[in-house]
Tab-separated table of C-alpha atoms in Angstrom:
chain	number	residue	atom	x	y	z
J	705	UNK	CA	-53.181	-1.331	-17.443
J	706	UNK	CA	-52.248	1.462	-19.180
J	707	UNK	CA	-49.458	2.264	-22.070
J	708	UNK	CA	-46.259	3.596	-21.245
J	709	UNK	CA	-44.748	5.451	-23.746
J	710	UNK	CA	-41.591	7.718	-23.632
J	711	UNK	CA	-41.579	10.460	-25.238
J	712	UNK	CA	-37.825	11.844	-24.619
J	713	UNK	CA	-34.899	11.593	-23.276
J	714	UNK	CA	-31.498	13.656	-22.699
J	715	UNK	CA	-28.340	13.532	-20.572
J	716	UNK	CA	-25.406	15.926	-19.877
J	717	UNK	CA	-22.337	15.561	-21.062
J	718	UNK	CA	-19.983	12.811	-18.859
J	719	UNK	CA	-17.899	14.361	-16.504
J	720	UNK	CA	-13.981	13.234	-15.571
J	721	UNK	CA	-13.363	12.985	-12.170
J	722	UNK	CA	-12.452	16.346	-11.066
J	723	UNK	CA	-13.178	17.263	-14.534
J	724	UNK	CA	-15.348	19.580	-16.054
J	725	UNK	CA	-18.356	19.146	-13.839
J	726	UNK	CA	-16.387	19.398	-10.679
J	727	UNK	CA	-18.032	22.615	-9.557
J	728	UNK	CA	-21.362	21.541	-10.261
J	729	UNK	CA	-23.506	20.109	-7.716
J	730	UNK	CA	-25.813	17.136	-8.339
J	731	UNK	CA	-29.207	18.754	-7.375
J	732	UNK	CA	-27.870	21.527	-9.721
J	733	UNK	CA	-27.050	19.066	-12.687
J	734	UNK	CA	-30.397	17.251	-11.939
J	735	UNK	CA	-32.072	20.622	-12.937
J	736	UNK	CA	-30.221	20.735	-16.329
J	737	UNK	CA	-31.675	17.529	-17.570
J	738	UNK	CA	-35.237	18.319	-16.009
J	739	UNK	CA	-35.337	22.233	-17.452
J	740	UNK	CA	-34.073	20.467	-20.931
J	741	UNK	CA	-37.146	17.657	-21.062
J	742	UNK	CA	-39.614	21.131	-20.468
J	743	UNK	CA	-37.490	23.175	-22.626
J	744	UNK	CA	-38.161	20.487	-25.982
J	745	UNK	CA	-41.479	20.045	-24.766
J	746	UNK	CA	-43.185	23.271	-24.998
J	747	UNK	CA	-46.408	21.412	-25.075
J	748	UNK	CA	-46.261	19.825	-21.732
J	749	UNK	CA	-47.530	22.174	-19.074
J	750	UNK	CA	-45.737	21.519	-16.245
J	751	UNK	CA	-48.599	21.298	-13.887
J	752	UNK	CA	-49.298	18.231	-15.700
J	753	UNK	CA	-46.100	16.267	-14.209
J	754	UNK	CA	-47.182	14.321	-11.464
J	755	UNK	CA	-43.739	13.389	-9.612
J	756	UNK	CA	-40.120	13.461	-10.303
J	757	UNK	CA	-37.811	10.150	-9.906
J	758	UNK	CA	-34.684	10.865	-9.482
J	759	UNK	CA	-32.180	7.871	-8.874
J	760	UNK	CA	-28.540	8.663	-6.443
J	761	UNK	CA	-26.215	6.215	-5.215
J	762	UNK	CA	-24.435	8.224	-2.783
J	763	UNK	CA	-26.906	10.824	-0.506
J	764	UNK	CA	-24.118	11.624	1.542
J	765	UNK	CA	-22.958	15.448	0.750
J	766	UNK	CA	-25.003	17.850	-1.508
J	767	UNK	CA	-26.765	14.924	-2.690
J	768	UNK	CA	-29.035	14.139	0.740
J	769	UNK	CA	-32.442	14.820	1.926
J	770	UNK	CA	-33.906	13.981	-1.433
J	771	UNK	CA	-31.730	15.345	-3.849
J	772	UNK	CA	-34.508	14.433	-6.464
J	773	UNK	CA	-36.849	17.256	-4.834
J	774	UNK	CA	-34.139	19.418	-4.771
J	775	UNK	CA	-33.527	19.403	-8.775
J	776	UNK	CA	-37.344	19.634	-9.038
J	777	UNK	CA	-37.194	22.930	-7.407
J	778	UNK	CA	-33.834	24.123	-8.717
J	779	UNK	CA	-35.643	23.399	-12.500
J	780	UNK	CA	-38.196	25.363	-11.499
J	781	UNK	CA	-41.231	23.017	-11.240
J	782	UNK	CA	-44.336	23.906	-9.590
J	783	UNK	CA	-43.904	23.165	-5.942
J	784	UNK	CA	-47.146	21.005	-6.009
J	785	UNK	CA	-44.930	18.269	-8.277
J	786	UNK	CA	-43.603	15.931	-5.959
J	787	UNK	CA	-40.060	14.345	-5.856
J	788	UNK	CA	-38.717	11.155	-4.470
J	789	UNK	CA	-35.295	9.738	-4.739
J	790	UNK	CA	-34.632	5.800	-4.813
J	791	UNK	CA	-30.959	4.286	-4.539
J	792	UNK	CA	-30.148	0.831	-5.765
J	793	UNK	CA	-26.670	1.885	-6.331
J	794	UNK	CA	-25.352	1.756	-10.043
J	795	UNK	CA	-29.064	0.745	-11.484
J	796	UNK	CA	-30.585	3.720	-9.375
J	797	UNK	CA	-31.246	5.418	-12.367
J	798	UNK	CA	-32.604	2.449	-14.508
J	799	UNK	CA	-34.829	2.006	-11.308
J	800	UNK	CA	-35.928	5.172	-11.154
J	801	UNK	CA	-37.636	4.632	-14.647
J	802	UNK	CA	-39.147	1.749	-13.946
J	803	UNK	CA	-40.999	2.950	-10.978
J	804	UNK	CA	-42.468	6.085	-12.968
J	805	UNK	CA	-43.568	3.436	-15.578
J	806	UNK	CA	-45.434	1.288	-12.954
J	807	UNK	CA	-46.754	4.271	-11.502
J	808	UNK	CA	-48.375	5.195	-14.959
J	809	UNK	CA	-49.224	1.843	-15.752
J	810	UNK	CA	-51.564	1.267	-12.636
J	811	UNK	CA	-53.183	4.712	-13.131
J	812	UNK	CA	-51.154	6.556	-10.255
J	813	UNK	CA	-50.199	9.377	-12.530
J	814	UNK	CA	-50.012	10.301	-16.083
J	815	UNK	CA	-46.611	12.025	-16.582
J	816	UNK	CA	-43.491	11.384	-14.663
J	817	UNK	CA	-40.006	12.320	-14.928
J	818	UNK	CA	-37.403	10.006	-13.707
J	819	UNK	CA	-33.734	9.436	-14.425
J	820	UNK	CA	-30.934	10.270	-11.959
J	821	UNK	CA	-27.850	12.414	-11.154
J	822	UNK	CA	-24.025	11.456	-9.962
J	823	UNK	CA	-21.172	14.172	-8.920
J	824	UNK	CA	-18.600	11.594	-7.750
J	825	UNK	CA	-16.197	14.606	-7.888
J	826	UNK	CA	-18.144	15.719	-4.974
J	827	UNK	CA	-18.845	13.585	-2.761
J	828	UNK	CA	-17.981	14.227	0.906
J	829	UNK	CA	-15.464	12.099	3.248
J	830	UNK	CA	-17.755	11.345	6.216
J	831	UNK	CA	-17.140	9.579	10.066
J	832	UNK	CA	-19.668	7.936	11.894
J	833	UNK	CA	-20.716	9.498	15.505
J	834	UNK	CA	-18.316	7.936	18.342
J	835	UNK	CA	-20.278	5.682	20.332
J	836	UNK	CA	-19.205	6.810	23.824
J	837	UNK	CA	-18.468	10.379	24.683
J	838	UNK	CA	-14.417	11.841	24.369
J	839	UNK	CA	-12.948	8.881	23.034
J	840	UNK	CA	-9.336	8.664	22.240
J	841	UNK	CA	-7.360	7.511	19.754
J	842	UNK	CA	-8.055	7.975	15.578
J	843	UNK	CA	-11.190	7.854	14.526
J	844	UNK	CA	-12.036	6.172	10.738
J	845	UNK	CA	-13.154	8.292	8.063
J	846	UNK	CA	-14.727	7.132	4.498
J	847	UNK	CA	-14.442	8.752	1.205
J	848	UNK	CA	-17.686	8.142	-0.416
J	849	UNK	CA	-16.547	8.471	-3.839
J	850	UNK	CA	-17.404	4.581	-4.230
J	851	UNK	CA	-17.368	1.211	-2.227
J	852	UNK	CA	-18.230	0.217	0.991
J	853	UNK	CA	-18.423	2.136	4.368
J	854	UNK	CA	-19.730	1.745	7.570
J	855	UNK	CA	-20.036	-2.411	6.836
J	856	UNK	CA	-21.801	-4.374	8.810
J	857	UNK	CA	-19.611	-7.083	10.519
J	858	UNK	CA	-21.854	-9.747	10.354
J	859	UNK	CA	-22.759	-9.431	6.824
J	860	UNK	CA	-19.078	-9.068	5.972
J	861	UNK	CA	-19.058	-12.553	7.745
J	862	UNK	CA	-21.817	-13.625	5.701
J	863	UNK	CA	-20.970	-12.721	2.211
J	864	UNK	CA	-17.631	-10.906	2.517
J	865	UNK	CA	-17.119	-7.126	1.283
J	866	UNK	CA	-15.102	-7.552	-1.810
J	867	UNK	CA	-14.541	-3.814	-3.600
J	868	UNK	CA	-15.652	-3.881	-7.517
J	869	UNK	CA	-12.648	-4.390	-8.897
J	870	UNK	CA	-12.398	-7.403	-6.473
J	871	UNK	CA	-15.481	-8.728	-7.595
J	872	UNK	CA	-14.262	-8.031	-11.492
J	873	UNK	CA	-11.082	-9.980	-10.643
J	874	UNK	CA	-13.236	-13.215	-8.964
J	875	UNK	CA	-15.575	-13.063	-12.071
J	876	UNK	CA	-12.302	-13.003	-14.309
J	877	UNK	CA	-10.578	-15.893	-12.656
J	878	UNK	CA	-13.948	-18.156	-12.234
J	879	UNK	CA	-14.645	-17.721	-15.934
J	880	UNK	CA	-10.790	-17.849	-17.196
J	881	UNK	CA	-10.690	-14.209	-18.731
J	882	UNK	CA	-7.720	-13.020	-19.702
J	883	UNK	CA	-6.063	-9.338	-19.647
J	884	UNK	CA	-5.624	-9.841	-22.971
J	885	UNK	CA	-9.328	-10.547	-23.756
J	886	UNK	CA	-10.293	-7.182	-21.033
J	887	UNK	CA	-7.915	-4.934	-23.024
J	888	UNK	CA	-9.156	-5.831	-26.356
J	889	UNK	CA	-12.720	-5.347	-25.268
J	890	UNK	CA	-11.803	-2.118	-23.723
J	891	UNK	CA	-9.998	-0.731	-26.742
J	892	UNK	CA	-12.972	-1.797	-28.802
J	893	UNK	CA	-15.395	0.294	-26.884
J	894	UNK	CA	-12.896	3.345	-27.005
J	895	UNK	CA	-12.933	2.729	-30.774
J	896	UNK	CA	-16.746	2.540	-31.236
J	897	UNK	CA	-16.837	5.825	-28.391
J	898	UNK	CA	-14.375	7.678	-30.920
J	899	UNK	CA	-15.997	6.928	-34.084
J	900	UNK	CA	-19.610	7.980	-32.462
J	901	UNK	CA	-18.273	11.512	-31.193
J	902	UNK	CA	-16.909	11.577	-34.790
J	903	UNK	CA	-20.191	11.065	-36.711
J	904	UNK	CA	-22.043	13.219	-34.018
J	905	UNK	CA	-23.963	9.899	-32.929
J	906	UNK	CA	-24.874	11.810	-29.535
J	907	UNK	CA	-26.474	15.165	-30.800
J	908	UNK	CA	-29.885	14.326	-29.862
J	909	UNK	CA	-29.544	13.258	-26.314
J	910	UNK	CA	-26.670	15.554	-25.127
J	911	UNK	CA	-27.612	18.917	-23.586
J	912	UNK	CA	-24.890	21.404	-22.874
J	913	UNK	CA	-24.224	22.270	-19.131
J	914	UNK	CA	-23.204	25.800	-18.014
J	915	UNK	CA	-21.563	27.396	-15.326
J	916	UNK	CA	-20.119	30.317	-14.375
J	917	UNK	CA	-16.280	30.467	-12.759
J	918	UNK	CA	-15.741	32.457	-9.421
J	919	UNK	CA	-14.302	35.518	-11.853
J	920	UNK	CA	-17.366	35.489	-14.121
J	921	UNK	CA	-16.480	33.600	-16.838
J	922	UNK	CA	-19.136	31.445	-18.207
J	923	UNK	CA	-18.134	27.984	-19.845
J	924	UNK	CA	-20.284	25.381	-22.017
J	925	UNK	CA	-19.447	21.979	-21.555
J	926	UNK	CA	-21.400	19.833	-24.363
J	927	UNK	CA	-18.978	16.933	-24.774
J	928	UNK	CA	-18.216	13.670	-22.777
J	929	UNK	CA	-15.193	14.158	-21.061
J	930	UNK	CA	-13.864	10.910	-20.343
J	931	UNK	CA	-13.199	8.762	-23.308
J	932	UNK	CA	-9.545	7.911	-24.528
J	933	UNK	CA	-9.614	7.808	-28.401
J	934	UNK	CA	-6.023	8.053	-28.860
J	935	UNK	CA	-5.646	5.189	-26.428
J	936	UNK	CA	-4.211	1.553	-27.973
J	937	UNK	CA	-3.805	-1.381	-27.609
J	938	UNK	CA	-0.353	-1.170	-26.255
J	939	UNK	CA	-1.064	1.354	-23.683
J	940	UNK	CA	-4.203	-0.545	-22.255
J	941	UNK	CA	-1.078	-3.517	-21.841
J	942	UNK	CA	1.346	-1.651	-19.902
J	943	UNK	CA	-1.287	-0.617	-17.106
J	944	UNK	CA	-0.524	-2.074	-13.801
J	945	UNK	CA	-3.434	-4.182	-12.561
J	946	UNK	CA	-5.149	-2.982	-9.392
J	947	UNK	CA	-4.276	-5.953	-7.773
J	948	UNK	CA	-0.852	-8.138	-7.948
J	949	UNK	CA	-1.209	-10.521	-10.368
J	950	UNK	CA	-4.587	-9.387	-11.267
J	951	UNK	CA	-5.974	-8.997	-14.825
J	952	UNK	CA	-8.468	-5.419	-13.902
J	953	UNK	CA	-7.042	-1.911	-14.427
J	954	UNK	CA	-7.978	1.416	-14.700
J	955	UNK	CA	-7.873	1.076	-18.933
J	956	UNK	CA	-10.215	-1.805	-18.684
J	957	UNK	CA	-12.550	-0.681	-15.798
J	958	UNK	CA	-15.241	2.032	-16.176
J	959	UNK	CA	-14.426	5.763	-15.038
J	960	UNK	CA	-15.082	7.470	-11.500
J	961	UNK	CA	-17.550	10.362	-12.871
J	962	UNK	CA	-19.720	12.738	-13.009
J	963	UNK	CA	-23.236	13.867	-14.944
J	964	UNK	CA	-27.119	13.174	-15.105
J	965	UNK	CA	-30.185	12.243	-16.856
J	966	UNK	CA	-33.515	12.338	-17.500
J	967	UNK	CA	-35.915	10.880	-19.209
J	968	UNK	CA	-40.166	11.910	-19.826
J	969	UNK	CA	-42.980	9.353	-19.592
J	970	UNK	CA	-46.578	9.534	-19.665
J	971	UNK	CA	-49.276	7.221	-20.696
J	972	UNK	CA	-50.173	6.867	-24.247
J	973	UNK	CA	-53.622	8.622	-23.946
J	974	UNK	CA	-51.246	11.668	-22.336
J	975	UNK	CA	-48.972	11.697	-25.187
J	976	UNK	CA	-51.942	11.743	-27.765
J	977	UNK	CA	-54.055	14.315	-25.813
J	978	UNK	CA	-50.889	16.760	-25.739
J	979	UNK	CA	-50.026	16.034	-29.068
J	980	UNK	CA	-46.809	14.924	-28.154
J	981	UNK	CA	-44.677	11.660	-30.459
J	982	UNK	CA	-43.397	9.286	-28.462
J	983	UNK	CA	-39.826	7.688	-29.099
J	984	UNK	CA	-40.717	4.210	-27.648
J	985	UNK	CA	-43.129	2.367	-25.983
J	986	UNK	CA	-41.972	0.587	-22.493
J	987	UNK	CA	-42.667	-2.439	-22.559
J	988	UNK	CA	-40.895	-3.934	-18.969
J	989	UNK	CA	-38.517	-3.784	-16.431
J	990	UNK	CA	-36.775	-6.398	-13.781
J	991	UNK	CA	-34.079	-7.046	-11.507
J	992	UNK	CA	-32.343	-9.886	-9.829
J	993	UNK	CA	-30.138	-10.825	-6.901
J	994	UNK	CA	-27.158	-13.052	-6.950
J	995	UNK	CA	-24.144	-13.462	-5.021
J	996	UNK	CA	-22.391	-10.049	-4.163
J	997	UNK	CA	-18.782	-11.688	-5.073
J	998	UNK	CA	-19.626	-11.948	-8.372
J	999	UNK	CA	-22.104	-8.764	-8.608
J	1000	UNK	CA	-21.117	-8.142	-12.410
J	1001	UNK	CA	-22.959	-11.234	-13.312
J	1002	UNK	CA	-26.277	-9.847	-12.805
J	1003	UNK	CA	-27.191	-8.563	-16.132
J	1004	UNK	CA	-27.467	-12.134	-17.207
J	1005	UNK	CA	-30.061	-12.743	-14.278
J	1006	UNK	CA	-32.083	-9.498	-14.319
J	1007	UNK	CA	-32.224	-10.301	-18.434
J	1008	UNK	CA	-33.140	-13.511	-18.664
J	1009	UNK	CA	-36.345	-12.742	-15.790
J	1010	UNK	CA	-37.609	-9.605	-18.097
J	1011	UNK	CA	-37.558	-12.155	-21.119
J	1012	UNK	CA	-39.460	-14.119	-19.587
J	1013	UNK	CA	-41.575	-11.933	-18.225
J	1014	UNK	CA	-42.252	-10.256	-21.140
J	1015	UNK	CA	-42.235	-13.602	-23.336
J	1016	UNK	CA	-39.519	-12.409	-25.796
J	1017	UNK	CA	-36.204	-14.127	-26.448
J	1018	UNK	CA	-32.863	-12.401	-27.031
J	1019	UNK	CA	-32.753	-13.383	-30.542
J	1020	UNK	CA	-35.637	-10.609	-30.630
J	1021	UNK	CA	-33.574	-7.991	-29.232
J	1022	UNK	CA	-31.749	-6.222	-31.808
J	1023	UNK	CA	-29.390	-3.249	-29.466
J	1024	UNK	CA	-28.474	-3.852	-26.204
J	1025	UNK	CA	-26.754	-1.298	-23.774
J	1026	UNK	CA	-24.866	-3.323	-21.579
J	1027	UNK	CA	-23.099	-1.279	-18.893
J	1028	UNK	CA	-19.912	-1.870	-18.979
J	1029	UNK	CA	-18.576	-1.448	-15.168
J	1030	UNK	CA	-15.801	-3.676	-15.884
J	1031	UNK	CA	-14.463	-5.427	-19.537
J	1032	UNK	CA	-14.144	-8.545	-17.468
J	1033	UNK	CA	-18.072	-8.924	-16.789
J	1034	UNK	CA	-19.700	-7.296	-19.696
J	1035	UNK	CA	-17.593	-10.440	-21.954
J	1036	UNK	CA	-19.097	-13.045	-19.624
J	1037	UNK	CA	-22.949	-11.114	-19.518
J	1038	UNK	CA	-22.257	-11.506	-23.407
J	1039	UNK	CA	-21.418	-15.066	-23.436
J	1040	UNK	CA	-23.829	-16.174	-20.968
J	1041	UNK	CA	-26.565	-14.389	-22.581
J	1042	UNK	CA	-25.846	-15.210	-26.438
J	1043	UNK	CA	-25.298	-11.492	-27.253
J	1044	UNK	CA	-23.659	-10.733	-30.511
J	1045	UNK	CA	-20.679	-7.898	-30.741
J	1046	UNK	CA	-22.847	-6.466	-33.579
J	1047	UNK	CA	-25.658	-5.209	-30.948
J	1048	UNK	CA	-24.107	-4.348	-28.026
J	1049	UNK	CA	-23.270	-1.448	-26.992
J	1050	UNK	CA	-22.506	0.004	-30.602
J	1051	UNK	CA	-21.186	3.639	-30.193
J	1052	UNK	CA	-18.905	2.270	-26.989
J	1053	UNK	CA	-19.754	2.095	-23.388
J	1054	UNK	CA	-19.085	3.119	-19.822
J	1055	UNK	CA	-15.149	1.901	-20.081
J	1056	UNK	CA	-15.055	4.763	-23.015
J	1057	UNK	CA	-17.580	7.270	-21.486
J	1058	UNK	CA	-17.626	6.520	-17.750
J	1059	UNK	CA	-19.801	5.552	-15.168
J	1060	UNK	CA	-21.754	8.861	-12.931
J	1061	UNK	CA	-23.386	5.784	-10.718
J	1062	UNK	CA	-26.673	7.022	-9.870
J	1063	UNK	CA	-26.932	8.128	-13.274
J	1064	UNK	CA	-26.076	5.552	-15.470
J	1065	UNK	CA	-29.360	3.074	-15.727
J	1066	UNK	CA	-30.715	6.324	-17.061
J	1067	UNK	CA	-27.651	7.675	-19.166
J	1068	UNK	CA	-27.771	4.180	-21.297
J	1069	UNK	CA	-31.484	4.093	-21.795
J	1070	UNK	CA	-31.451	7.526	-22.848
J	1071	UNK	CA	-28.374	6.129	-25.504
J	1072	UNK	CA	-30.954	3.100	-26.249
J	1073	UNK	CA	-33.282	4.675	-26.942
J	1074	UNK	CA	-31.701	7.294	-29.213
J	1075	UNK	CA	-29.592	4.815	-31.268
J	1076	UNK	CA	-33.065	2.618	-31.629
J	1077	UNK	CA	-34.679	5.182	-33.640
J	1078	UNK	CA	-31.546	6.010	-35.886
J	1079	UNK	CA	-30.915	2.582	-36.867
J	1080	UNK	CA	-34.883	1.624	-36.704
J	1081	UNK	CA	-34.649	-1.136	-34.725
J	1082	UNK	CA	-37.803	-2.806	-33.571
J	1083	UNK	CA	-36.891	-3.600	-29.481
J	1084	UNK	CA	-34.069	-2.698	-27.036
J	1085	UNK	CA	-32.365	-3.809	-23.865
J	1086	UNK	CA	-30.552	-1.568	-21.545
J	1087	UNK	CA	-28.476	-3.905	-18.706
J	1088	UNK	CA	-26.211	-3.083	-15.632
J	1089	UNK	CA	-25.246	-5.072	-12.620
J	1090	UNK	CA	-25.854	-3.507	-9.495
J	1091	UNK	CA	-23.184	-3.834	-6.367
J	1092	UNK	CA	-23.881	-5.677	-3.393
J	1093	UNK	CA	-24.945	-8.309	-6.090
J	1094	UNK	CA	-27.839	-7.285	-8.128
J	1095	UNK	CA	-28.805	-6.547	-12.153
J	1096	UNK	CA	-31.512	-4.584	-13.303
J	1097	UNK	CA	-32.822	-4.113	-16.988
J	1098	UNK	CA	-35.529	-2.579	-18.677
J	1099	UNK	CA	-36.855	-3.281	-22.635
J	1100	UNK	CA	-38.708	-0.840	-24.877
J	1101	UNK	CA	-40.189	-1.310	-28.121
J	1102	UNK	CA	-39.525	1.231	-31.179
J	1103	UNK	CA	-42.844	3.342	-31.737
């Protein structure tokens, strides 16, 4: 089998709903991140690449028909590089990564390029085909921002179709987690978000997106867009829960949002014949399935199968990027899997910065990886759960 190595990594800035990206297509944001890995790699010919990964969650507006193949071209990529695009929802991007590192590892290609793109600004509202010709009466429309559409009866029947803040809320009331103990772990990952933007803790894997305005202006976004630092403690506690008598809301949940990111790998032998340094070495990647009620959960499943997998135990791992979809499930992935404040998620997570689905496995690698060679640390962890019930991680090794 062969090394994997990566050799870098970069993201765009995170958008606000109907923010700053919201005139940006996700093909066209896919391109930034790709044009930026060629741009700081002047020694990697491009005919060299053999396939873009790209991971989406949503492939129903500007997104579809392969929306990786479409950044591939829109970067400017020989056409001869191929493109696919893989959805596992939130961890699409995480699972994007992990197929270019299988693909290198088994010999199927030297240098990939895999990470994943998210304008949930922009995605469409869509109605399914009527099944009989002129029907009457309303017909149901979606917006596929996020959540469930089209559901199949039967599996509704089978497992229910519980939204993600429903499944926060059952994971909060199984485990006995309190708003209190949500808003205190969202104003702690605000606080670490703030104090990270203030010691520039993101120079190195943020590249600045540009467009141009419909009067010719051209604007430079370089900055995540969504986190709160002026928030506190007391504002997080006068939120009105989603629910009634619920303990999620929108100060302890991760944001709607938009951005991308993308990531280089290539075997070892690559790296050295190119004379390129890698950042880390990959060492594995796994996921796991577990009931969809409780989908938040499965960071603590997909975790403890790469350990062992990998024969490493979490007292081993020193940073962890734990995705923080909701404050109520990252506390009991923590819990359940031993994790220390000190090592988790240490400039803030996606309750401060947000959560660009499709994107996201790759945004927090990317932020792994990057915070792994300031503070030296020897291995890394980068954890989501995945809706529908699923959790997929991924460990590298400092090089």
């Amino acid at each position: 089998m062969n090394e994997v190595v990566i050799v870098d990594a970069v993201r765009t800035p995170i958008g606000r709903y109907n923010g700053a990206l919201k005139t940006i297509r996700p093909d066209d944001l896919g391109a930034v991140v790709i044009e930026a890995l060629l741009e700081r790699n002047p020694n990697l010919p491009p005919s060299e690449i053999e396939e873009v990964i790209f991971g989406n969650a949503n492939q129903a507006g500007e997104d579809n028909r392969n929306v990786a193949r479409m950044s591939t071209l829109l970067a400017g990529l020989p056409v001869d590089v191929s493109a696919t695009t893989v959805n596992r929802l939130c961890g699409s991007g995480m699972d994007a990564v992990i197929q270019a590192a299988r693909a290198i590892a088994v010999g199927d290609g030297d240098v990939y390029i895999a990470g994943g793109t998210e304008s949930m600004t922009r995605a469409p509202f869509v109605m399914a085909k009527p099944e009989k010709e002129f029907p009457r009466g309303n017909m149901e429309m979606y917006d596929t921002t996020i959540g469930w559409r089209f559901t199949n009866k039967r599996l509704e029947e089978m497992y229910g179709a519980d939204t993600m803040p429903q499944t926060a809320e059952n994971v909060a009331k199984r485990y006995e987690i309190t708003r209190e103990e949500q808003d205190e772990f969202a104003y702690a990952s605000q606080m670490k978000a703030k104090k990270a933007f203030e010691t520039g803790r993101f120079e190195d894997e943020i590249v600045p997106v540009k467009y141009v305005d419909r009067k010719g202006n051209e604007f430079i976004i370089n900055q995540d867009e969504h986190p709160r630092p002026n928030t506190t403690k007391e504002k997080l506690g006068k939120l009105r829960p989603i629910f009634k008598e619920g303990t999620v809301t929108a100060g302890n949940a991760s944001g709607v949002n938009d951005g991308a990111s993308a990531l280089l790998l290539m075997s070892a032998e690559k790296a050295r014949q190119l004379g390129l340094k890698p950042l880390v070495k990959y060492v594995g990647g796994a996921a796991a399935g577990l009931e969809p009620a409780v989908m938040g959960l499965g960071p603590i499943y997909s975790t403890q199968k790469l350990l062992k997998r990998t024969n490493y135990s979490i007292d081993e791992i020193g940073l962890v990027e734990l995705n923080e979809a909701f404050a109520s499930q990252s506390i009991e992935c923590m819990k359940q899997l031993n994790l220390g404040e000190e090592k988790v998620n240490v400039n803030g997570g996606a309750i401060a910065f947000g959560h660009p689905l499709g994107a996201s496995g790759a945004r927090i690698l990317t932020t792994l990886i990057h915070e792994m060679k300031k503070q030296d640390t020897n291995l890394g962890v980068a954890t989501m759960c995945v809706g529908v019930g699923q959790g997929i991680s991924t460990l590298v090794e400092n090089i």
